[in-house]
Coordinates of C-alpha atoms in Angstrom, one line a residue:
Chain A
X1 CA 108.6 117.9 232.3
X2 CA 108.0 115.3 229.7
X3 CA 107.5 116.4 226.2
X4 CA 106.4 114.2 223.2
X5 CA 109.3 113.1 221.0
X6 CA 107.6 113.8 217.8
X7 CA 106.5 117.3 218.8
X8 CA 108.9 119.4 216.7
X9 CA 107.2 122.6 217.5
X10 CA 108.6 122.9 221.0
X11 CA 112.3 122.5 221.5
X12 CA 113.0 120.5 224.6
X13 CA 115.1 122.3 227.3
X14 CA 118.4 120.7 228.1
X15 CA 118.4 118.8 231.3
X16 CA 118.9 120.9 234.5
X17 CA 117.8 124.1 232.9
X18 CA 115.0 126.0 234.3
X19 CA 112.9 128.5 232.6
X20 CA 114.6 131.9 232.5
X21 CA 113.1 134.5 234.7
X22 CA 112.1 137.8 233.2
X23 CA 113.7 141.0 234.5
X24 CA 110.7 141.5 236.7
X25 CA 111.3 138.2 238.3
X26 CA 108.3 136.3 236.8
X27 CA 108.8 133.1 234.9
X28 CA 108.4 133.5 231.1
X29 CA 105.3 131.8 229.6
X30 CA 106.3 129.2 227.1
X31 CA 106.1 130.5 223.5
X32 CA 102.6 130.3 222.0
X33 CA 102.2 127.4 219.6
X34 CA 102.4 128.7 216.1
X35 CA 100.3 126.8 213.6
X36 CA 102.6 125.2 211.0
X37 CA 101.3 124.4 207.6
X38 CA 101.6 120.6 207.2
X39 CA 101.1 119.7 203.6
X40 CA 98.3 117.1 203.2
X41 CA 99.5 113.8 202.0
X42 CA 98.9 112.8 198.4
X43 CA 95.8 110.7 197.8
X44 CA 94.8 108.6 194.8
X45 CA 91.4 109.9 193.7
X46 CA 88.8 107.1 193.5
X47 CA 87.2 108.6 190.4
X48 CA 89.9 109.9 188.1
X49 CA 92.8 107.9 189.6
X50 CA 95.1 110.9 189.7
X51 CA 97.5 111.1 192.7
X52 CA 98.0 114.4 194.5
X53 CA 97.2 116.4 197.6
X54 CA 93.5 117.2 197.9
X55 CA 92.3 120.8 198.0
X56 CA 90.1 121.2 201.1
X57 CA 89.1 117.5 200.8
X58 CA 88.3 117.6 197.1
X59 CA 90.3 116.2 194.2
X60 CA 92.0 119.1 192.4
X61 CA 91.2 117.6 189.0
X62 CA 87.7 116.1 189.0
X63 CA 86.4 117.7 192.2
X64 CA 85.4 114.3 193.7
X65 CA 85.0 114.3 197.4
X66 CA 87.9 112.5 199.0
X67 CA 87.1 110.9 202.3
X68 CA 89.6 109.4 204.7
X69 CA 88.7 106.0 203.4
X70 CA 88.7 106.2 199.6
X71 CA 87.7 102.6 199.2
X72 CA 84.3 103.4 200.8
X73 CA 83.5 105.7 197.8
X74 CA 84.6 103.2 195.2
X75 CA 81.8 102.6 192.7
X76 CA 80.2 99.2 193.1
X77 CA 79.8 96.6 190.4
X78 CA 76.1 97.3 190.0
X79 CA 76.6 101.0 189.3
X80 CA 78.1 102.0 186.0
X81 CA 81.0 104.3 185.8
X82 CA 79.1 107.6 185.2
X83 CA 81.4 109.2 182.6
X84 CA 81.7 106.1 180.3
X85 CA 78.0 105.3 180.8
X86 CA 77.1 108.8 179.8
X87 CA 79.2 108.6 176.7
X88 CA 77.7 105.3 175.6
X89 CA 74.1 106.4 176.3
X90 CA 74.7 109.6 174.3
X91 CA 76.4 107.6 171.5
X92 CA 73.3 105.3 171.3
X93 CA 71.0 108.3 171.1
X94 CA 73.1 109.8 168.3
X95 CA 72.9 106.4 166.5
X96 CA 69.1 106.6 166.9
X97 CA 68.9 110.0 165.3
X98 CA 71.1 108.8 162.5
X99 CA 68.7 105.9 161.9
X100 CA 65.7 108.2 161.7
X101 CA 67.6 110.4 159.2
X102 CA 68.7 107.4 157.2
X103 CA 65.1 106.2 156.9
X104 CA 64.0 109.6 155.7
X105 CA 66.8 109.6 153.1
X106 CA 65.9 106.1 151.9
X107 CA 62.2 107.1 151.7
X108 CA 63.0 110.3 149.8
X109 CA 65.8 109.0 147.6
X110 CA 66.5 111.0 144.5
X111 CA 63.2 112.8 144.8
X112 CA 64.5 114.8 147.9
X113 CA 65.3 118.4 147.0
X114 CA 68.5 119.9 148.1
X115 CA 66.6 122.3 150.4
X116 CA 65.0 119.3 152.2
X117 CA 68.3 117.6 152.6
X118 CA 69.9 120.7 154.0
X119 CA 67.0 121.2 156.4
X120 CA 67.1 117.6 157.5
X121 CA 70.9 117.7 158.0
X122 CA 70.5 120.9 160.0
X123 CA 67.9 119.4 162.3
X124 CA 70.0 116.3 162.8
X125 CA 73.0 118.4 163.7
X126 CA 71.1 120.5 166.1
X127 CA 70.0 117.4 167.9
X128 CA 73.5 116.0 168.0
X129 CA 74.9 119.3 169.3
X130 CA 72.3 119.2 172.1
X131 CA 73.2 115.6 173.0
X132 CA 76.9 116.4 173.1
X133 CA 76.3 119.5 175.1
X134 CA 74.3 117.5 177.7
X135 CA 77.0 114.8 177.7
X136 CA 79.8 117.4 178.3
X137 CA 77.7 119.0 181.0
X138 CA 77.3 115.7 182.8
X139 CA 80.9 114.6 182.4
X140 CA 82.5 117.9 183.1
X141 CA 86.2 118.1 183.6
X142 CA 86.5 114.4 184.3
X143 CA 87.1 113.9 180.6
X144 CA 90.3 115.9 180.7
X145 CA 93.2 113.8 179.6
X146 CA 96.7 114.7 180.4
X147 CA 98.5 117.4 178.4
X148 CA 100.4 116.3 175.3
X149 CA 103.9 115.0 175.9
X150 CA 106.4 117.9 176.1
X151 CA 108.0 119.0 172.9
X152 CA 105.4 117.1 170.7
X153 CA 102.7 119.7 169.9
X154 CA 104.9 121.8 167.5
X155 CA 106.0 118.6 165.7
X156 CA 102.4 117.4 165.5
X157 CA 101.1 120.7 164.1
X158 CA 103.9 120.8 161.5
X159 CA 103.4 117.3 160.3
X160 CA 99.6 117.5 160.4
X161 CA 99.5 119.3 157.0
X162 CA 101.2 116.7 154.9
X163 CA 99.3 113.9 156.8
X164 CA 96.0 115.6 156.0
X165 CA 97.0 115.9 152.3
X166 CA 97.8 112.2 152.1
X167 CA 94.5 111.4 153.9
X168 CA 92.4 113.5 151.5
X169 CA 94.2 111.8 148.5
X170 CA 93.4 108.4 150.0
X171 CA 89.8 109.5 150.4
X172 CA 89.5 110.6 146.8
X173 CA 91.0 107.3 145.6
X174 CA 88.7 105.3 147.9
X175 CA 85.6 107.2 146.7
X176 CA 86.6 106.8 143.1
X177 CA 87.1 103.1 143.6
X178 CA 83.7 102.7 145.3
X179 CA 82.0 104.6 142.5
X180 CA 83.6 102.2 140.0
X181 CA 82.3 99.2 142.0
X182 CA 78.9 100.5 143.1
X183 CA 77.5 103.0 140.6
X184 CA 75.3 105.1 142.8
X185 CA 71.9 106.0 141.4
X186 CA 69.3 108.1 143.1
X187 CA 71.6 109.9 145.6
X188 CA 69.9 112.6 147.5
X189 CA 70.9 116.2 146.7
X190 CA 73.7 116.8 149.1
X191 CA 74.8 120.4 149.2
X192 CA 77.8 120.9 146.8
X193 CA 80.2 123.7 146.4
X194 CA 81.5 126.1 149.1
X195 CA 78.3 127.8 150.1
X196 CA 77.8 129.2 153.6
X197 CA 75.3 126.5 154.4
X198 CA 77.7 123.7 153.3
X199 CA 80.6 125.2 155.2
X200 CA 78.5 125.5 158.4
X201 CA 76.7 122.2 158.2
X202 CA 79.4 120.0 156.7
X203 CA 82.6 121.6 157.9
X204 CA 82.2 123.6 161.1
X205 CA 79.5 121.7 163.1
X206 CA 80.9 118.2 162.6
X207 CA 84.5 119.4 163.3
X208 CA 83.6 121.0 166.6
X209 CA 80.8 118.8 167.9
X210 CA 82.2 115.4 166.8
X211 CA 85.7 116.2 168.0
X212 CA 84.4 117.4 171.4
X213 CA 82.5 114.2 171.8
X214 CA 84.9 111.6 170.4
X215 CA 88.3 113.2 171.0
X216 CA 87.6 115.1 174.2
X217 CA 84.9 113.2 176.1
X218 CA 85.2 109.6 174.9
X219 CA 89.0 109.6 174.4
X220 CA 89.6 111.4 177.7
X221 CA 87.6 108.9 179.7
X222 CA 89.0 105.8 178.0
X223 CA 92.6 107.1 178.3
X224 CA 92.2 107.0 182.1
X225 CA 91.6 103.2 182.1
X226 CA 93.6 102.1 179.1
X227 CA 96.6 103.2 177.1
X228 CA 96.4 106.1 174.6
X229 CA 96.8 103.7 171.6
X230 CA 93.8 101.6 172.8
X231 CA 91.7 104.8 173.4
X232 CA 92.6 106.1 169.9
X233 CA 91.5 102.7 168.4
X234 CA 88.2 102.5 170.3
X235 CA 87.2 106.1 169.6
X236 CA 88.1 105.6 165.9
X237 CA 85.7 102.7 165.8
X238 CA 83.0 104.8 167.5
X239 CA 83.6 107.6 165.1
X240 CA 83.4 105.4 162.0
X241 CA 80.3 103.5 163.1
X242 CA 78.5 106.8 164.0
X243 CA 78.3 107.5 160.2
X244 CA 75.8 104.8 159.6
X245 CA 74.3 106.5 156.6
X246 CA 77.6 105.8 154.8
X247 CA 78.3 102.1 155.5
X248 CA 80.6 101.7 152.6
X249 CA 82.8 104.5 153.8
X250 CA 83.5 102.8 157.2
X251 CA 87.2 101.8 156.5
X252 CA 88.1 105.3 155.4
X253 CA 86.2 106.8 158.3
X254 CA 88.1 104.5 160.7
X255 CA 91.4 105.7 159.2
X256 CA 90.3 109.3 159.7
X257 CA 89.4 108.5 163.3
X258 CA 92.8 107.1 163.9
X259 CA 94.6 110.2 162.4
X260 CA 92.4 112.6 164.5
X261 CA 93.0 110.5 167.6
X262 CA 96.7 110.7 167.3
X263 CA 96.4 114.4 166.5
X264 CA 94.6 114.7 169.9
X265 CA 97.3 112.8 171.7
X266 CA 100.2 114.7 170.3
X267 CA 98.7 118.1 169.4
X268 CA 96.0 118.8 171.9
X269 CA 92.3 119.1 171.2
X270 CA 92.5 122.1 168.8
X271 CA 94.5 120.1 166.2
X272 CA 91.9 117.4 165.4
X273 CA 89.2 120.1 165.3
X274 CA 91.3 122.0 162.7
X275 CA 92.1 118.8 160.8
X276 CA 88.5 117.7 160.7
X277 CA 87.4 121.1 159.5
X278 CA 90.0 121.3 156.7
X279 CA 89.3 117.7 155.7
X280 CA 85.6 118.3 155.3
X281 CA 86.3 121.6 153.5
X282 CA 88.5 119.8 151.0
X283 CA 85.9 117.1 150.4
X284 CA 83.1 119.7 149.8
X285 CA 85.4 121.7 147.5
X286 CA 86.4 118.5 145.5
X287 CA 82.8 117.3 145.3
X288 CA 81.6 120.8 144.2
X289 CA 84.2 120.9 141.4
Chain B
X1 CA 95.9 95.3 218.0
X2 CA 98.4 94.1 215.4
X3 CA 96.4 90.8 214.9
X4 CA 93.3 92.8 214.2
X5 CA 95.2 94.9 211.6
X6 CA 96.4 91.7 209.9
X7 CA 93.0 90.1 209.9
X8 CA 91.5 93.3 208.5
X9 CA 94.0 93.3 205.7
X10 CA 93.6 89.6 204.9
X11 CA 89.8 90.1 205.0
X12 CA 90.1 93.0 202.7
X13 CA 92.3 91.0 200.3
X14 CA 89.7 88.1 200.4
X15 CA 86.9 90.5 199.6
X16 CA 89.0 92.0 196.8
X17 CA 89.6 88.5 195.4
X18 CA 85.9 87.6 195.6
X19 CA 85.0 90.8 193.8
X20 CA 87.7 90.2 191.1
X21 CA 86.4 86.6 190.5
X22 CA 82.8 88.0 190.2
X23 CA 84.1 90.4 187.6
X24 CA 85.9 87.6 185.8
X25 CA 82.6 85.7 185.6
X26 CA 81.1 88.7 184.0
X27 CA 84.0 88.9 181.6
X28 CA 83.6 85.2 180.8
X29 CA 80.0 85.8 180.0
X30 CA 81.0 88.7 177.7
X31 CA 83.6 86.4 176.0
X32 CA 80.9 83.8 175.4
X33 CA 78.5 86.3 174.0
X34 CA 81.1 87.9 171.7
X35 CA 82.3 84.6 170.3
X36 CA 78.8 83.2 169.8
X37 CA 77.5 86.4 168.2
X38 CA 80.6 86.6 166.0
X39 CA 80.4 83.0 164.8
X40 CA 76.7 83.2 164.1
X41 CA 77.1 86.5 162.2
X42 CA 80.0 85.2 160.2
X43 CA 78.4 81.9 159.2
X44 CA 75.0 83.5 158.3
X45 CA 76.7 86.2 156.2
X46 CA 79.0 83.7 154.5
X47 CA 75.9 81.8 153.4
X48 CA 74.2 85.0 152.2
X49 CA 77.4 86.1 150.4
X50 CA 77.4 82.8 148.5
X51 CA 73.7 83.3 147.6
X52 CA 74.0 87.0 146.8
X53 CA 73.7 86.5 143.0
X54 CA 70.4 84.6 143.4
X55 CA 69.1 87.2 145.8
X56 CA 69.9 90.1 143.4
X57 CA 68.4 88.2 140.5
X58 CA 65.2 87.5 142.5
X59 CA 64.9 91.2 143.6
X60 CA 65.2 92.4 140.0
X61 CA 62.6 89.8 138.8
X62 CA 60.2 91.0 141.6
X63 CA 60.6 94.6 140.5
X64 CA 60.0 93.7 136.9
X65 CA 56.8 91.8 137.9
X66 CA 55.6 94.8 139.9
X67 CA 55.8 97.0 136.9
X68 CA 53.4 94.8 134.9
X69 CA 53.4 92.5 131.9
X70 CA 53.5 95.1 129.1
X71 CA 56.7 96.8 130.1
X72 CA 59.8 96.7 127.8
X73 CA 63.2 96.7 129.6
X74 CA 66.6 97.7 128.4
X75 CA 68.4 94.4 129.1
X76 CA 71.9 95.9 128.8
X77 CA 71.1 98.6 131.4
X78 CA 69.5 96.0 133.7
X79 CA 72.6 93.8 133.4
X80 CA 74.9 96.7 134.3
X81 CA 72.7 97.7 137.2
X82 CA 72.4 94.2 138.5
X83 CA 76.1 93.7 138.4
X84 CA 76.6 96.9 140.4
X85 CA 74.0 95.8 142.9
X86 CA 75.6 92.4 143.2
X87 CA 79.0 94.1 143.9
X88 CA 77.4 96.3 146.6
X89 CA 75.6 93.3 148.1
X90 CA 78.8 91.3 148.3
X91 CA 80.6 94.2 149.8
X92 CA 78.0 94.5 152.6
X93 CA 77.9 90.8 153.3
X94 CA 81.7 90.6 153.2
X95 CA 81.9 93.5 155.6
X96 CA 79.5 91.7 157.9
X97 CA 81.5 88.5 157.8
X98 CA 84.6 90.6 158.8
X99 CA 82.5 92.1 161.6
X100 CA 81.7 88.6 162.8
X101 CA 85.4 87.6 162.8
X102 CA 86.1 90.8 164.7
X103 CA 83.6 89.9 167.3
X104 CA 85.3 86.5 167.7
X105 CA 88.7 88.2 168.1
X106 CA 87.4 90.6 170.6
X107 CA 85.9 87.7 172.6
X108 CA 89.2 85.8 172.6
X109 CA 91.1 88.9 173.7
X110 CA 88.7 90.0 176.4
X111 CA 91.0 89.0 179.3
X112 CA 94.0 90.7 177.9
X113 CA 92.3 94.1 177.4
X114 CA 88.9 93.9 179.1
X115 CA 87.8 97.5 178.7
X116 CA 88.9 97.9 175.1
X117 CA 87.3 94.6 174.0
X118 CA 84.0 95.0 175.8
X119 CA 83.5 98.7 174.8
X120 CA 84.5 98.0 171.2
X121 CA 82.2 94.9 171.1
X122 CA 79.3 96.9 172.5
X123 CA 79.9 99.8 170.1
X124 CA 80.2 97.5 167.1
X125 CA 77.0 95.6 168.1
X126 CA 75.0 98.8 168.6
X127 CA 76.2 100.3 165.4
X128 CA 75.8 97.2 163.3
X129 CA 72.2 96.9 164.5
X130 CA 71.7 100.6 163.7
X131 CA 73.0 100.1 160.2
X132 CA 70.7 97.2 159.5
X133 CA 67.8 99.0 161.0
X134 CA 68.6 102.0 158.7
X135 CA 68.6 99.7 155.7
X136 CA 65.3 98.0 156.7
X137 CA 63.2 99.3 159.6
X138 CA 61.8 95.8 160.2
X139 CA 65.3 94.6 161.2
X140 CA 64.8 96.7 164.4
X141 CA 61.9 94.5 165.5
X142 CA 63.1 91.1 164.4
X143 CA 64.7 89.3 167.4
X144 CA 64.4 92.4 169.6
X145 CA 64.3 90.4 172.8
X146 CA 67.5 88.6 172.1
X147 CA 69.2 91.8 171.1
X148 CA 68.1 93.5 174.3
X149 CA 69.5 90.6 176.4
X150 CA 72.8 90.7 174.5
X151 CA 73.1 94.5 175.0
X152 CA 72.3 94.3 178.7
X153 CA 74.9 91.5 179.1
X154 CA 77.5 93.5 177.3
X155 CA 76.8 96.7 179.3
X156 CA 77.3 94.6 182.5
X157 CA 80.5 93.3 181.0
X158 CA 81.8 96.9 180.4
X159 CA 81.1 97.8 184.0
X160 CA 82.9 94.6 185.2
X161 CA 85.8 95.3 182.8
X162 CA 86.2 98.9 184.1
X163 CA 86.2 97.7 187.8
X164 CA 88.5 94.8 186.9
X165 CA 91.1 96.9 185.2
X166 CA 91.0 99.5 187.9
X167 CA 91.6 96.9 190.6
X168 CA 94.3 95.2 188.5
X169 CA 96.0 98.5 188.0
X170 CA 95.9 99.3 191.7
X171 CA 97.4 95.8 192.5
X172 CA 100.1 96.4 189.9
X173 CA 101.0 99.8 191.3
X174 CA 101.1 98.5 194.8
X175 CA 103.4 95.7 193.7
X176 CA 105.7 97.7 191.6
X177 CA 105.4 101.1 193.2
X178 CA 105.0 102.9 189.9
X179 CA 102.4 105.2 188.6
X180 CA 101.0 105.0 185.1
X181 CA 100.8 108.2 183.0
X182 CA 97.4 107.9 181.3
X183 CA 98.9 109.2 178.1
X184 CA 102.1 107.2 178.3
X185 CA 102.9 105.6 174.9

């Protein structure tokens, strides 16, 4: 009886042998074919580019549907890559809300009371939080970048303290230099001192929401297509340019973006959130004093 | 059977090459836009940087005229304020010249790092327009059609850059048989 050569489930009988007879004289039935778990071959996901065996036909990272012909699901030139497109659209909307707030600040000027400034800032931050939440909901887990390199997180967390201290010192010097050059007159009444409102509006919300958007969503998506250095640079530019109501502070904000970006690469997402919070807390405390 | 397989492969490669050359055309358009926008921005703001003093003086004269003929001004204070305003104006125009130069550099480097250059160029263009719109709302309306055309072209360039890099990465991996760690430094 011919058996297929690649059928490893049934051992071929040596030539000349006949099936053994049972004690009752009947021929034994061939053994029932036991299903063998054959691992699915690794496939490159068309959306997140990760290589690995799919789970029931879905990518185990971004849940994209993996067909037998991945090229058939490749996005066409006319359709934008959804995650990056989402990030850029939300970024444009955030710029739009900042423009509106900047117009209100310019219109009010020194006449704006501190309460009005706090209220306006709170409204702006609620809008930004909603935009970022929508973006994260649309992007989902596709933004997840790889874990930090092994052995680096502890080093990153340890060195973050001194780096933050140097960054804050540079910020103080830069602000002092700018105030020498451009004597500001008629600044609106920003909240000063460590009040609950200042901590919430200036320290907590920006740290969490901005880091989730720039260092989780934007960085994670860009890091899939480019190197980590390039992703850090681009997200730092986005971060700096998002603060359009402080155009003279752009170089310092870019530097902050780079530091937070590398904190994300080496220390995970929690580190830039903590650094951003502590940085803003230090600035509020210094301005208040 | 094997001939069909070979012809399918070569047809696939040909289609891939056609797609890549279409994307290169988009990148070439982005390069042209970035260089032209960069050069125009830099030249215009160099001119305004040079004329900053006259512009600040004119602004102060206009403000004095608005207050009426009978007003008395503290000339020392006005001089101090006008110097400070001149410094800020020069900083802003200088920064915009730098931005123009940056656009030119991004345009020249677009083939080396398509995604980085196109995304950065788009972000900088959007944000620069936002800053100037924040300073003067009328800036939003001036030249809006040209701005929209530039933004649409740059968005298409970003899409093309993403597809181009993905394709180039797949070709590299197929050739070298190595995988890239997305966080590899």
